[in-house]
mmCIF file of C-alpha atoms in Angstrom:
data_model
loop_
_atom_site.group_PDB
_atom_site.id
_atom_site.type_symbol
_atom_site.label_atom_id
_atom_site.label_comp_id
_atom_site.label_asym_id
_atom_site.label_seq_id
_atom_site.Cartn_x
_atom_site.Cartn_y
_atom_site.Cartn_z
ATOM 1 C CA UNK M 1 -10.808 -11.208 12.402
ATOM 2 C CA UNK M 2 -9.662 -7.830 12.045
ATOM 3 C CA UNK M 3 -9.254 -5.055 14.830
ATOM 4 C CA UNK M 4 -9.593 -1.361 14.058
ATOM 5 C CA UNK M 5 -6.727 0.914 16.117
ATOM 6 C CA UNK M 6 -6.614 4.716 16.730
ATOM 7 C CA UNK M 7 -3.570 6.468 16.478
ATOM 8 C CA UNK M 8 -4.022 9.764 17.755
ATOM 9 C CA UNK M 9 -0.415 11.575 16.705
ATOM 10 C CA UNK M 10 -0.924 15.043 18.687
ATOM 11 C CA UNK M 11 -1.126 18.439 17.677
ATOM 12 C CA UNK M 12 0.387 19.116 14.547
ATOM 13 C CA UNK M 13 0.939 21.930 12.042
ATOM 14 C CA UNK M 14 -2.257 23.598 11.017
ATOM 15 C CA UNK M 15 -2.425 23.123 7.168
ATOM 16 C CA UNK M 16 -5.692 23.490 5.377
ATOM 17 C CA UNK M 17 -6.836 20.770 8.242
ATOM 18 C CA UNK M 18 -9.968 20.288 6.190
ATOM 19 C CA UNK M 19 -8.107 18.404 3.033
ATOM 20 C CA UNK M 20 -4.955 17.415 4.978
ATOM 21 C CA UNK M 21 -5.023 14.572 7.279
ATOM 22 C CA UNK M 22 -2.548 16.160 9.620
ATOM 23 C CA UNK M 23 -1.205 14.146 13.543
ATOM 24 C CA UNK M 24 -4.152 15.464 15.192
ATOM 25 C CA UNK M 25 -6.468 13.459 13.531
ATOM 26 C CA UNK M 26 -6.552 9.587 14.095
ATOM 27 C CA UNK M 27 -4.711 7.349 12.391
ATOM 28 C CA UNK M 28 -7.727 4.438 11.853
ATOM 29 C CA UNK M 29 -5.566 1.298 11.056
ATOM 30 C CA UNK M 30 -7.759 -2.001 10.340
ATOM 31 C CA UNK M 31 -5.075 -4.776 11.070
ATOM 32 C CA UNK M 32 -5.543 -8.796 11.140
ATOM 33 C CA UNK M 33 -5.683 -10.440 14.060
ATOM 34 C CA UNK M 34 -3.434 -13.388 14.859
ATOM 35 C CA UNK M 35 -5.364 -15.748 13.570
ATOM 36 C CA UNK M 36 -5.319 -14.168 10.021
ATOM 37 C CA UNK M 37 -3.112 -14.410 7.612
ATOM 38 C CA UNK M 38 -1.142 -11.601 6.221
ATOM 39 C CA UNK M 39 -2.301 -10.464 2.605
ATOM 40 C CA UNK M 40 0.299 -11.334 0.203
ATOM 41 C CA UNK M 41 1.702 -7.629 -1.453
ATOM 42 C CA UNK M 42 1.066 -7.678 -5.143
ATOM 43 C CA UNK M 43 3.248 -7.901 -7.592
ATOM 44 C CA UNK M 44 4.485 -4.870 -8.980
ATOM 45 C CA UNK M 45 3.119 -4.137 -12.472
ATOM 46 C CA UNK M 46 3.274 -0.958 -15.227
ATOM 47 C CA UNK M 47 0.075 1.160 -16.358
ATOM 48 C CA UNK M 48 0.092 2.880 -19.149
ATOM 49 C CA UNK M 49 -0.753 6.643 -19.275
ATOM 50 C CA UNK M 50 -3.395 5.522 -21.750
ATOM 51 C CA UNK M 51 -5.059 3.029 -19.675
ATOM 52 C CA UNK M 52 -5.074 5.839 -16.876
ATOM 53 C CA UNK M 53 -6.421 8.377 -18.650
ATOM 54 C CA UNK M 54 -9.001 6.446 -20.059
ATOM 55 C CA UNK M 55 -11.207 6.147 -16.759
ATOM 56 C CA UNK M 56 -10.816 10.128 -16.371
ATOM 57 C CA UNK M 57 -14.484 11.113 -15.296
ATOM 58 C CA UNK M 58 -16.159 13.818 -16.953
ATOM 59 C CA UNK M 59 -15.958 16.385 -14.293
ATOM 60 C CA UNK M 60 -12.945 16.605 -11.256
ATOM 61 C CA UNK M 61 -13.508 18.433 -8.008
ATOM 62 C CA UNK M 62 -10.449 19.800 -6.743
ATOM 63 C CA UNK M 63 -9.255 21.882 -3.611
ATOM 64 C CA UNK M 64 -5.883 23.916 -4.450
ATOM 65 C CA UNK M 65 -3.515 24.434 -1.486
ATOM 66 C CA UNK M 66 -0.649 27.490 -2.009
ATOM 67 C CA UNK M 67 3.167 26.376 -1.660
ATOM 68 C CA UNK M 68 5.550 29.845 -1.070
ATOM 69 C CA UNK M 69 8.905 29.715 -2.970
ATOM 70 C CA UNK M 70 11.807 32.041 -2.315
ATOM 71 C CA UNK M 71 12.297 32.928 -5.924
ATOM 72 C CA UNK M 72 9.203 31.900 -7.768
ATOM 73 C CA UNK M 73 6.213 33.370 -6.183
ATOM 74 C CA UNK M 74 3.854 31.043 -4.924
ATOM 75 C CA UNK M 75 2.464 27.951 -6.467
ATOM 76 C CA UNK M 76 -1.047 26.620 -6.431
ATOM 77 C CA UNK M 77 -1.683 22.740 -7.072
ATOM 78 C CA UNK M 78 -4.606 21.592 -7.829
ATOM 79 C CA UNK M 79 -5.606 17.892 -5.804
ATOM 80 C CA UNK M 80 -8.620 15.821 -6.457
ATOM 81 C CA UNK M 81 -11.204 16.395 -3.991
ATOM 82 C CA UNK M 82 -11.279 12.756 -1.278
ATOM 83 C CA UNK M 83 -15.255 13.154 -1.836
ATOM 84 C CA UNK M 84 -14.812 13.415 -5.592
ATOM 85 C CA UNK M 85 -12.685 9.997 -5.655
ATOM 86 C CA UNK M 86 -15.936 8.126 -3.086
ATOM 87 C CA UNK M 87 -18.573 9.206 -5.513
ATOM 88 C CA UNK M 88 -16.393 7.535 -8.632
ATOM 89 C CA UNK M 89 -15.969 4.836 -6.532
ATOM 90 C CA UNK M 90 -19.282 4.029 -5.718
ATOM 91 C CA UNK M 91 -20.331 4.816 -9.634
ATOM 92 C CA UNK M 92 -17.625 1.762 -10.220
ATOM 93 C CA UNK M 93 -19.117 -0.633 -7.389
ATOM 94 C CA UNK M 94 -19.063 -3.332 -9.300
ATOM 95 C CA UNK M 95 -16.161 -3.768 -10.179
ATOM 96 C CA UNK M 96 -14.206 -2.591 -6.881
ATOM 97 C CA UNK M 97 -11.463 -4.534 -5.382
ATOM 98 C CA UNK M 98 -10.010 -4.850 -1.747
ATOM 99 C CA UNK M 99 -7.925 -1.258 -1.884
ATOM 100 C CA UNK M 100 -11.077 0.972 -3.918
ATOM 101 C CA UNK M 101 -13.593 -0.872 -0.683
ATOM 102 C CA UNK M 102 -11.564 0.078 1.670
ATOM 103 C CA UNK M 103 -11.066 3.495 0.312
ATOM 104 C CA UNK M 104 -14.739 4.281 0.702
ATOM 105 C CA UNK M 105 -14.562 2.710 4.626
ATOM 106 C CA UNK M 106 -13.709 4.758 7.764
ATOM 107 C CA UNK M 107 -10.074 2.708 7.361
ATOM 108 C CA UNK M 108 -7.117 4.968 6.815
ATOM 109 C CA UNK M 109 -5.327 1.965 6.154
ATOM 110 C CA UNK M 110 -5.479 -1.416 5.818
ATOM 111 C CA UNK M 111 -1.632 -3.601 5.666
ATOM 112 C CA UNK M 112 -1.043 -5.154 2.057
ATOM 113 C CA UNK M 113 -4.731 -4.000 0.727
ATOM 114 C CA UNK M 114 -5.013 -0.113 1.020
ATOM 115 C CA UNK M 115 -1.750 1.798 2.188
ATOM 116 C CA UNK M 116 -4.071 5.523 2.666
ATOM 117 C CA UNK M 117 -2.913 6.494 -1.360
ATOM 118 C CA UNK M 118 -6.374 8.572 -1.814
ATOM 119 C CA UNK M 119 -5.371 11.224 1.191
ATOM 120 C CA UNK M 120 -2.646 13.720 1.097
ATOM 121 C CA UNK M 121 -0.915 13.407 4.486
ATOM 122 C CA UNK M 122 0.661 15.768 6.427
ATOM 123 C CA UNK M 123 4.439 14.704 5.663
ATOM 124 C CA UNK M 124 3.640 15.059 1.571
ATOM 125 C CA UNK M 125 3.031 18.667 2.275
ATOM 126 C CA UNK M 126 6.082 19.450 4.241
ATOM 127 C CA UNK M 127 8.055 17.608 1.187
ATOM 128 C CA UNK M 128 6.939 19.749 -1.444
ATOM 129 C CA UNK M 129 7.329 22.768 0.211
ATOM 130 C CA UNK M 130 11.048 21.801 1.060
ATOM 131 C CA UNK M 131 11.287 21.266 -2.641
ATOM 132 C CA UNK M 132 9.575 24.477 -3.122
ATOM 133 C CA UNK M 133 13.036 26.196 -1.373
ATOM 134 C CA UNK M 134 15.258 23.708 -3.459
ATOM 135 C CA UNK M 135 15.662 26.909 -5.833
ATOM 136 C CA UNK M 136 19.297 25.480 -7.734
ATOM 137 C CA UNK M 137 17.827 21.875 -8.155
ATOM 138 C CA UNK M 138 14.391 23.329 -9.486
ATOM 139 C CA UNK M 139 15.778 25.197 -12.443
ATOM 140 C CA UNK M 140 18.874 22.566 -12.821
ATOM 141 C CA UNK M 141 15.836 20.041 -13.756
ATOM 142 C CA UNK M 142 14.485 22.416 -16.610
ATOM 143 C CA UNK M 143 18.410 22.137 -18.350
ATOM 144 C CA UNK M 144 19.316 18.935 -17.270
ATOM 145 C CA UNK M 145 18.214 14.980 -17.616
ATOM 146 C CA UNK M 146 16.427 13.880 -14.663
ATOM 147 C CA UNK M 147 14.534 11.259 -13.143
ATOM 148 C CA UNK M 148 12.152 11.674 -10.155
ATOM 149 C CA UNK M 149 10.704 8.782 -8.549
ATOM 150 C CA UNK M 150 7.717 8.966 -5.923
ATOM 151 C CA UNK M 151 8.073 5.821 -3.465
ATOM 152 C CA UNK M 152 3.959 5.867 -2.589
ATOM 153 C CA UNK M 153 3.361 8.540 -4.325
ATOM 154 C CA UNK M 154 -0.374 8.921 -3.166
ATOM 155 C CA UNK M 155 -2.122 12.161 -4.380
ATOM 156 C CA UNK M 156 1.699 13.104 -5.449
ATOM 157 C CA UNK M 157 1.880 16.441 -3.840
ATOM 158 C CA UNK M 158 5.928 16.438 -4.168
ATOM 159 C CA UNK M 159 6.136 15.162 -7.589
ATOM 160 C CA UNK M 160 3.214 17.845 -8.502
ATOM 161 C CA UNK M 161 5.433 20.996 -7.284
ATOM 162 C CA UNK M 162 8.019 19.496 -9.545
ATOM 163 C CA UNK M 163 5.661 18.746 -12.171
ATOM 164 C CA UNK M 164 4.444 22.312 -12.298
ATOM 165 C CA UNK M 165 8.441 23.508 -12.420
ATOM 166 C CA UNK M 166 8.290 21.797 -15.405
ATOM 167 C CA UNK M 167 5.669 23.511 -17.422
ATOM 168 C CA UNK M 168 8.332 26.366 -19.161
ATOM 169 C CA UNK M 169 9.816 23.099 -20.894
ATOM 170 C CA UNK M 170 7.462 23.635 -23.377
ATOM 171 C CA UNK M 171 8.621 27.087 -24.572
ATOM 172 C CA UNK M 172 12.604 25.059 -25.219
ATOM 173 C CA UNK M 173 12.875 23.842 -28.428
ATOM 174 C CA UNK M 174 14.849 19.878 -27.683
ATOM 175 C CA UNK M 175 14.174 20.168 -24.114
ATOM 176 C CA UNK M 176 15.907 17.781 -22.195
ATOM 177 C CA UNK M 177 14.846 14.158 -20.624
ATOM 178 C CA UNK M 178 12.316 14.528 -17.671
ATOM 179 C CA UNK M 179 11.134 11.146 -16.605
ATOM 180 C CA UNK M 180 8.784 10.541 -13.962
ATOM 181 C CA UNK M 181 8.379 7.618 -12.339
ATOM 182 C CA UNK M 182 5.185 7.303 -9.867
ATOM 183 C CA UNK M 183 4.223 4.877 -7.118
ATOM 184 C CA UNK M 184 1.870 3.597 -5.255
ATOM 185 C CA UNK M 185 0.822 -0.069 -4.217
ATOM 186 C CA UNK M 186 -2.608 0.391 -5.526
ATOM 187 C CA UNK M 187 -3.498 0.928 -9.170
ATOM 188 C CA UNK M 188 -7.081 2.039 -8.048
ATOM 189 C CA UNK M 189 -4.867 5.086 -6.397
ATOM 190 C CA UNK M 190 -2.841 5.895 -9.329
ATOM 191 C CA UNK M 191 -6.235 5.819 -11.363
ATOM 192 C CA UNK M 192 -8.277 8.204 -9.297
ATOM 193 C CA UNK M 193 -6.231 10.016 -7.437
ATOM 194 C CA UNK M 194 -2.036 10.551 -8.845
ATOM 195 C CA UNK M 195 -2.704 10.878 -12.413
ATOM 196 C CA UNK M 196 -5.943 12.910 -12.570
ATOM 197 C CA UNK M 197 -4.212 15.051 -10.033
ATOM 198 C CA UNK M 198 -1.454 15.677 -13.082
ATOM 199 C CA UNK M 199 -4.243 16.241 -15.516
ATOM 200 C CA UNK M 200 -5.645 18.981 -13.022
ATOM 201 C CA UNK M 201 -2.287 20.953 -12.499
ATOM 202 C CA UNK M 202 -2.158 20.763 -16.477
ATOM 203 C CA UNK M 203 -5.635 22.417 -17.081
ATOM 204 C CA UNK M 204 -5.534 24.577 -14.446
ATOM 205 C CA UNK M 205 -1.635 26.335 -15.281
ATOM 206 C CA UNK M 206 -1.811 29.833 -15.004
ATOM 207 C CA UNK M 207 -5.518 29.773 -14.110
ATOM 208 C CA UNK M 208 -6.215 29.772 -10.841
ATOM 209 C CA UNK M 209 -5.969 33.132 -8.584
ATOM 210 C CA UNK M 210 -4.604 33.056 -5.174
ATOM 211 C CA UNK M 211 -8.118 34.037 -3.808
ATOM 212 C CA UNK M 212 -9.555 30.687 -5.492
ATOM 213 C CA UNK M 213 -9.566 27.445 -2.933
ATOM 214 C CA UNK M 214 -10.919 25.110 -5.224
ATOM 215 C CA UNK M 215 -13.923 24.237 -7.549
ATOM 216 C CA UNK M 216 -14.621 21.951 -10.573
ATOM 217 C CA UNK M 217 -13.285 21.364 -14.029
ATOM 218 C CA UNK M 218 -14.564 19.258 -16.978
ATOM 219 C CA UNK M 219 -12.514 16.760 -18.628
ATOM 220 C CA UNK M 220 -13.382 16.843 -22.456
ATOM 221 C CA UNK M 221 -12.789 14.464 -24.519
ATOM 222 C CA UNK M 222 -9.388 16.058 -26.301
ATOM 223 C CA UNK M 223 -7.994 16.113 -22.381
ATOM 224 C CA UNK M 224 -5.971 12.890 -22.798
ATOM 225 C CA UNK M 225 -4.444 13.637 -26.049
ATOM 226 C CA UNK M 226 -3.820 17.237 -25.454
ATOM 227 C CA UNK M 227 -2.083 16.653 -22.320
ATOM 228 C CA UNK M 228 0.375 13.724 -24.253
ATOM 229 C CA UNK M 229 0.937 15.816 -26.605
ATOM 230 C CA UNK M 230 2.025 18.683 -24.192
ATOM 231 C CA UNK M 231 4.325 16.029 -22.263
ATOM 232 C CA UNK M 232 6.112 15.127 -25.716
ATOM 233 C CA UNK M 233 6.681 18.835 -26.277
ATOM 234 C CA UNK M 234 7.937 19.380 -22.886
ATOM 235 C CA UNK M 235 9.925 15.599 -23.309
ATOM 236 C CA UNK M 236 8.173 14.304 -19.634
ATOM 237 C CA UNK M 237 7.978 10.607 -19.591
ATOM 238 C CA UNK M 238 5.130 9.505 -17.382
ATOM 239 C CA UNK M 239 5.740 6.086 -15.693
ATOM 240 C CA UNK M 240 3.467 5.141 -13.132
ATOM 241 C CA UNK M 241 3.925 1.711 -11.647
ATOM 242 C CA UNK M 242 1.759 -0.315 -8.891
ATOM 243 C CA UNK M 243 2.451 -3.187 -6.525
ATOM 244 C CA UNK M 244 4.596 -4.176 -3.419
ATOM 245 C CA UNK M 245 8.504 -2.856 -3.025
ATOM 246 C CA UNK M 246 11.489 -5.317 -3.370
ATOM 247 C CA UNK M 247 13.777 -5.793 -6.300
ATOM 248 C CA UNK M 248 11.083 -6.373 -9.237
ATOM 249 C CA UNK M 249 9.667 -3.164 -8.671
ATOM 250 C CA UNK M 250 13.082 -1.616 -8.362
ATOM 251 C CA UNK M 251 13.993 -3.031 -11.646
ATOM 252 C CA UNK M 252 10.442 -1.695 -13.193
ATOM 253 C CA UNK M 253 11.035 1.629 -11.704
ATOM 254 C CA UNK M 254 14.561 2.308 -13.220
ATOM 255 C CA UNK M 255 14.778 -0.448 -15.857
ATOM 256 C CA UNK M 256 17.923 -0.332 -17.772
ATOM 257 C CA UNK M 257 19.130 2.810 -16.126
ATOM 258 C CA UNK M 258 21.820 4.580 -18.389
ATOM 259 C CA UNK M 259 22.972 7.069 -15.654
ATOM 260 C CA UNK M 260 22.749 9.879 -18.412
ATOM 261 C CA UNK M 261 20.124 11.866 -15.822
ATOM 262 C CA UNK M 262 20.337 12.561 -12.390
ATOM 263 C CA UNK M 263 18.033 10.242 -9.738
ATOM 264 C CA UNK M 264 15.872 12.056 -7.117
ATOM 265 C CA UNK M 265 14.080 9.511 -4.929
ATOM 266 C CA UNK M 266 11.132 10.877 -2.854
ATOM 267 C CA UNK M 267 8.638 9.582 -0.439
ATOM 268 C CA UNK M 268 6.702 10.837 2.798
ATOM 269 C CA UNK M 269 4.500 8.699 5.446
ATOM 270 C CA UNK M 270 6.200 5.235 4.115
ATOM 271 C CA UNK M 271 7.713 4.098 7.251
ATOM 272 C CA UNK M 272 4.836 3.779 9.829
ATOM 273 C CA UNK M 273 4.565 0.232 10.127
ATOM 274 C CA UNK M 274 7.813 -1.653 11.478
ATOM 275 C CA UNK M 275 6.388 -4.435 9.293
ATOM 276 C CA UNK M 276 7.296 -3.052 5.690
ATOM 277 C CA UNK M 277 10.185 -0.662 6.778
ATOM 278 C CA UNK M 278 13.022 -3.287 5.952
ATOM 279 C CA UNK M 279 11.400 -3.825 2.258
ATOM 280 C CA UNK M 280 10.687 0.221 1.620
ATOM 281 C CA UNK M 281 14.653 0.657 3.387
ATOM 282 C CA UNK M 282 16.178 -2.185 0.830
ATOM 283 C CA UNK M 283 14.088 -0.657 -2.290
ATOM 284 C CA UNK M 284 15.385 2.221 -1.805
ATOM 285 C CA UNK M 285 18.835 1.574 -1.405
ATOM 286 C CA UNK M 286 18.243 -0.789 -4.711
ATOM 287 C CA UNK M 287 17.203 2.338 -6.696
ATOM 288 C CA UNK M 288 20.065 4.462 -5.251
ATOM 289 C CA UNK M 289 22.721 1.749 -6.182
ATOM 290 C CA UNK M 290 21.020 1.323 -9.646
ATOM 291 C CA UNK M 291 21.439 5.182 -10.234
ATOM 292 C CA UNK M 292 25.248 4.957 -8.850
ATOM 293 C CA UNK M 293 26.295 2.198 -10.884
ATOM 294 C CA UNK M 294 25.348 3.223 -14.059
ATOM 295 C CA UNK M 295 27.218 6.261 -13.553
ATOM 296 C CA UNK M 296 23.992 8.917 -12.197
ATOM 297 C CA UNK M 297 24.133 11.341 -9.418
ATOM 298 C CA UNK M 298 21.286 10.236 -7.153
ATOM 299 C CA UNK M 299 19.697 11.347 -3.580
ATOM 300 C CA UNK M 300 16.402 10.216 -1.648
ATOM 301 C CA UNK M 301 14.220 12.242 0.215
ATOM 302 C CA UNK M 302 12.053 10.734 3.014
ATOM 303 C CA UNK M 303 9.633 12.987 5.040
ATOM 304 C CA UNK M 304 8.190 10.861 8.210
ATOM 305 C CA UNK M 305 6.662 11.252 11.456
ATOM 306 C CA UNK M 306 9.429 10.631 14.193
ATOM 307 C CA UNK M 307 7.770 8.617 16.144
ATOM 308 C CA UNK M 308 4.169 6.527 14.622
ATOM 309 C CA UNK M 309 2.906 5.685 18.102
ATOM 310 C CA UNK M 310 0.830 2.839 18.417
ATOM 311 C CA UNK M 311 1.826 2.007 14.899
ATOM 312 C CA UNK M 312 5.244 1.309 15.735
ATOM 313 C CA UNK M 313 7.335 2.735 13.100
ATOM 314 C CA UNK M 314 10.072 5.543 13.763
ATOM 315 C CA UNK M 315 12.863 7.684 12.330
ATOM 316 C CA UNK M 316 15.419 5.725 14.756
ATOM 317 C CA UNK M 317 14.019 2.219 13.350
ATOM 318 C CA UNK M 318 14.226 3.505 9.723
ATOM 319 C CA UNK M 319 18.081 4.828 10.314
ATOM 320 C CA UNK M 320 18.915 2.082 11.892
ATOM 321 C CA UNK M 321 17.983 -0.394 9.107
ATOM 322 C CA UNK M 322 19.326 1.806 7.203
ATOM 323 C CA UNK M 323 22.585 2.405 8.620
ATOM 324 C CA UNK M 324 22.529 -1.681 8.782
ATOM 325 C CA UNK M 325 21.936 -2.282 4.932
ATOM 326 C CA UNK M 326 24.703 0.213 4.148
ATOM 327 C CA UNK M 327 23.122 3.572 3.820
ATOM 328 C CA UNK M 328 23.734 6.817 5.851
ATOM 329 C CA UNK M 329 20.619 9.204 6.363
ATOM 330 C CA UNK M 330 20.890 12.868 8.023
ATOM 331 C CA UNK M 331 17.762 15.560 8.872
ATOM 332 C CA UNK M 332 17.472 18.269 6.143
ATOM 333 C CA UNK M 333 14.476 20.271 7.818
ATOM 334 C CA UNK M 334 12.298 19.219 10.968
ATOM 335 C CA UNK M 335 9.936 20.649 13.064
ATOM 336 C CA UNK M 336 12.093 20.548 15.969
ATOM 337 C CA UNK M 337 11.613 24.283 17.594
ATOM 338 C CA UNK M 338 8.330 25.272 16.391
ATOM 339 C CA UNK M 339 6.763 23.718 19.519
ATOM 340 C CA UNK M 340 3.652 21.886 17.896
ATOM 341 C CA UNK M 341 3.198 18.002 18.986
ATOM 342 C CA UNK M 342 4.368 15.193 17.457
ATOM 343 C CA UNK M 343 7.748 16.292 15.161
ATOM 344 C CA UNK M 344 8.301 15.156 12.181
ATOM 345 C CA UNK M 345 11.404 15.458 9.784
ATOM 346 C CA UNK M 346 12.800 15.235 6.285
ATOM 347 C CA UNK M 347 15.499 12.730 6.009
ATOM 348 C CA UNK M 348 18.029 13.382 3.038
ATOM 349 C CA UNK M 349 19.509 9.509 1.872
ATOM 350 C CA UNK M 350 22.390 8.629 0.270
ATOM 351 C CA UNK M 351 24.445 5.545 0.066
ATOM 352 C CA UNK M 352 26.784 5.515 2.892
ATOM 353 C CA UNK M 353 30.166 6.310 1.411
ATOM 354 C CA UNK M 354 28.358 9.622 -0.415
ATOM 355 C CA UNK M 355 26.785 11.251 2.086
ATOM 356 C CA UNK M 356 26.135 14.863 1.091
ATOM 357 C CA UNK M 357 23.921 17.739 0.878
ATOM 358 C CA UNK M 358 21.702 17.942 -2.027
ATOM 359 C CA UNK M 359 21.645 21.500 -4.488
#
């Protein structure tokens, strides 16, 4: 029988509250009793961009939300509106799963069958805006091979500031490798919520004022092919992969790795629950050591909450497995100072004998 919990994280930073679920709102966690079994994770598996495209709807709603860079103005990425995803969800009730059900509940997130991929939390903002002051890295990707890969990627807010860095590629004739690898453990999230938010930044480039929060766009039928062909101009491999962590999906995720590119490994909100933090802790070593021993540079990014109360997860737990399984972690940025609630933290990883600070 299964027990809804409240998790009420405290006051927290005050961004666009409406479309962020931010610490001050609670955390509604539907988790099995003793008496029920655990849902077995799935087994990771790789969607094409085709397939993903394919169940684009006609029309997107989207709410933009304004990331200030030191040396590029300010950027504006476009997300899929949370409403928007419900409606196609209940236009597709017949053939919803487990995840797309709960999706449509009050649950933020239910263990092994909806991990909260359809909201952008609070932690995915602060990421992208530390990328957003990354300045060297940003323009080293436009002139350099390089793989990103989005551990529960979500609505992909990090991975869409870099996405949107991308878009001069397309003016370089032979630009070089940009692969993209995202994440999340449902494919029902990757459908309706990471890729079309992709599609979004990509129709919306250049188009949207800062005075504009939001609105609607419709998504003709040259969208798909018009936005492959822009990725083959700008030579962006999309790679978006669904499932539960451990080596499979490590293997998926970076399969045959050359170490010709460098490997920049980012997640936010992915150690809440003590239950999954050693699997998310080993996967990501896995991908860092993949990276190293084929000769890449690589670094991870994790943006968390530092303490999950009620949950049970914590930066301390997370370092310490980490420090365990041989990897060192130190804090890049945290909110430690600005005297609002709960803090919370970005956590640059490396393995433990290259510790360093990431340009």
């Amino acid at each position: 029988m299964s027990q809804l919990f409240k998790f009420a994280f405290g006051d927290d930073e005050d961004v666009e509250e409406d479309h962020i679920s931010e610490g001050n709102e609670s955390l509604q966690l539907a988790n099995t009793s003793a008496g029920d079994p655990s849902p077995t994770a799935p087994t990771p598996c790789l969607h094409t961009l085709n397939d993903l495209l394919a169940t684009l709807p006609s029309k997107l709603e989207y709410h933009n939300l304004t990331i200030p860079t030191p040396d590029h103005g300010n950027i504006t990425l476009a997300r899929r509106e949370l409403f928007d995803i419900r409606a196609q969800l209940m236009a597709e009730d017949s053939t919803l799963d487990d995840a797309s059900a709960t999706g449509l509940s009050t649950d933020d997130i239910k263990p092994n069958v909806y991990e909260g991929g359809f909201k952008t939390w609070e932690c995915a903002v602060d990421l992208a805006k530390y990328l957003a002051t990354k300045s060297d890295y940003l323009s080293r990707i436009l002139t350099s091979p390089c793989t990103i890969v989005e551990l529960g990627a979500g609505t992909a807010l990090p991975s869409q500031l870099i996405f949107n860095f991308l878009f001069p590629k397309a003016l370089v004739s032979e630009p070089p490798r940009t692969t993209m690898v995202l994440t999340d453990f449902n494919p029902s999230v990757l459908k309706l919520a990471t890729i079309p938010n992709l599609t979004l930044n990509y129709q919306l480039a250049g188009a949207i004022g800062p005075e504009e929060s939001g609105g609607d766009i419709e998504c003709l039928d040259d969208l798909s092919p018009d936005f492959q062909a822009f990725l083959r101009k700008c030579n962006i491999e999309i790679r978006a992969i669904s499932g539960g962590w451990g080596s499979d999906f490590a293997a998926m995720a970076l399969p045959g790795f050359s170490g010709i590119s460098d490997v920049m490994i980012l997640a936010s909100e992915t150690i809440y629950s003590p239950a999954s933090t050693r699997t998310f802790t080993e996967t990501l070593l896995d991908l860092l050591r993949r990276s190293e021993k084929a000769g890449g540079k690589a670094v991870a990014l994790v943006a968390a909450k530092k303490l999950y109360f009620g949950v049970g997860g914590s930066v301390d737990d997370f370092l310490g497995v980490l420090r365990e399984l041989g990897g060192e972690g130190k804090v890049v940025w945290s909110t430690e100072g600005l005297g609002n609630g709960v803090g919370r933290c970005i956590l640059e990883v490396r393995i433990r004998a290259e510790v360093g600070v990431m340009t």
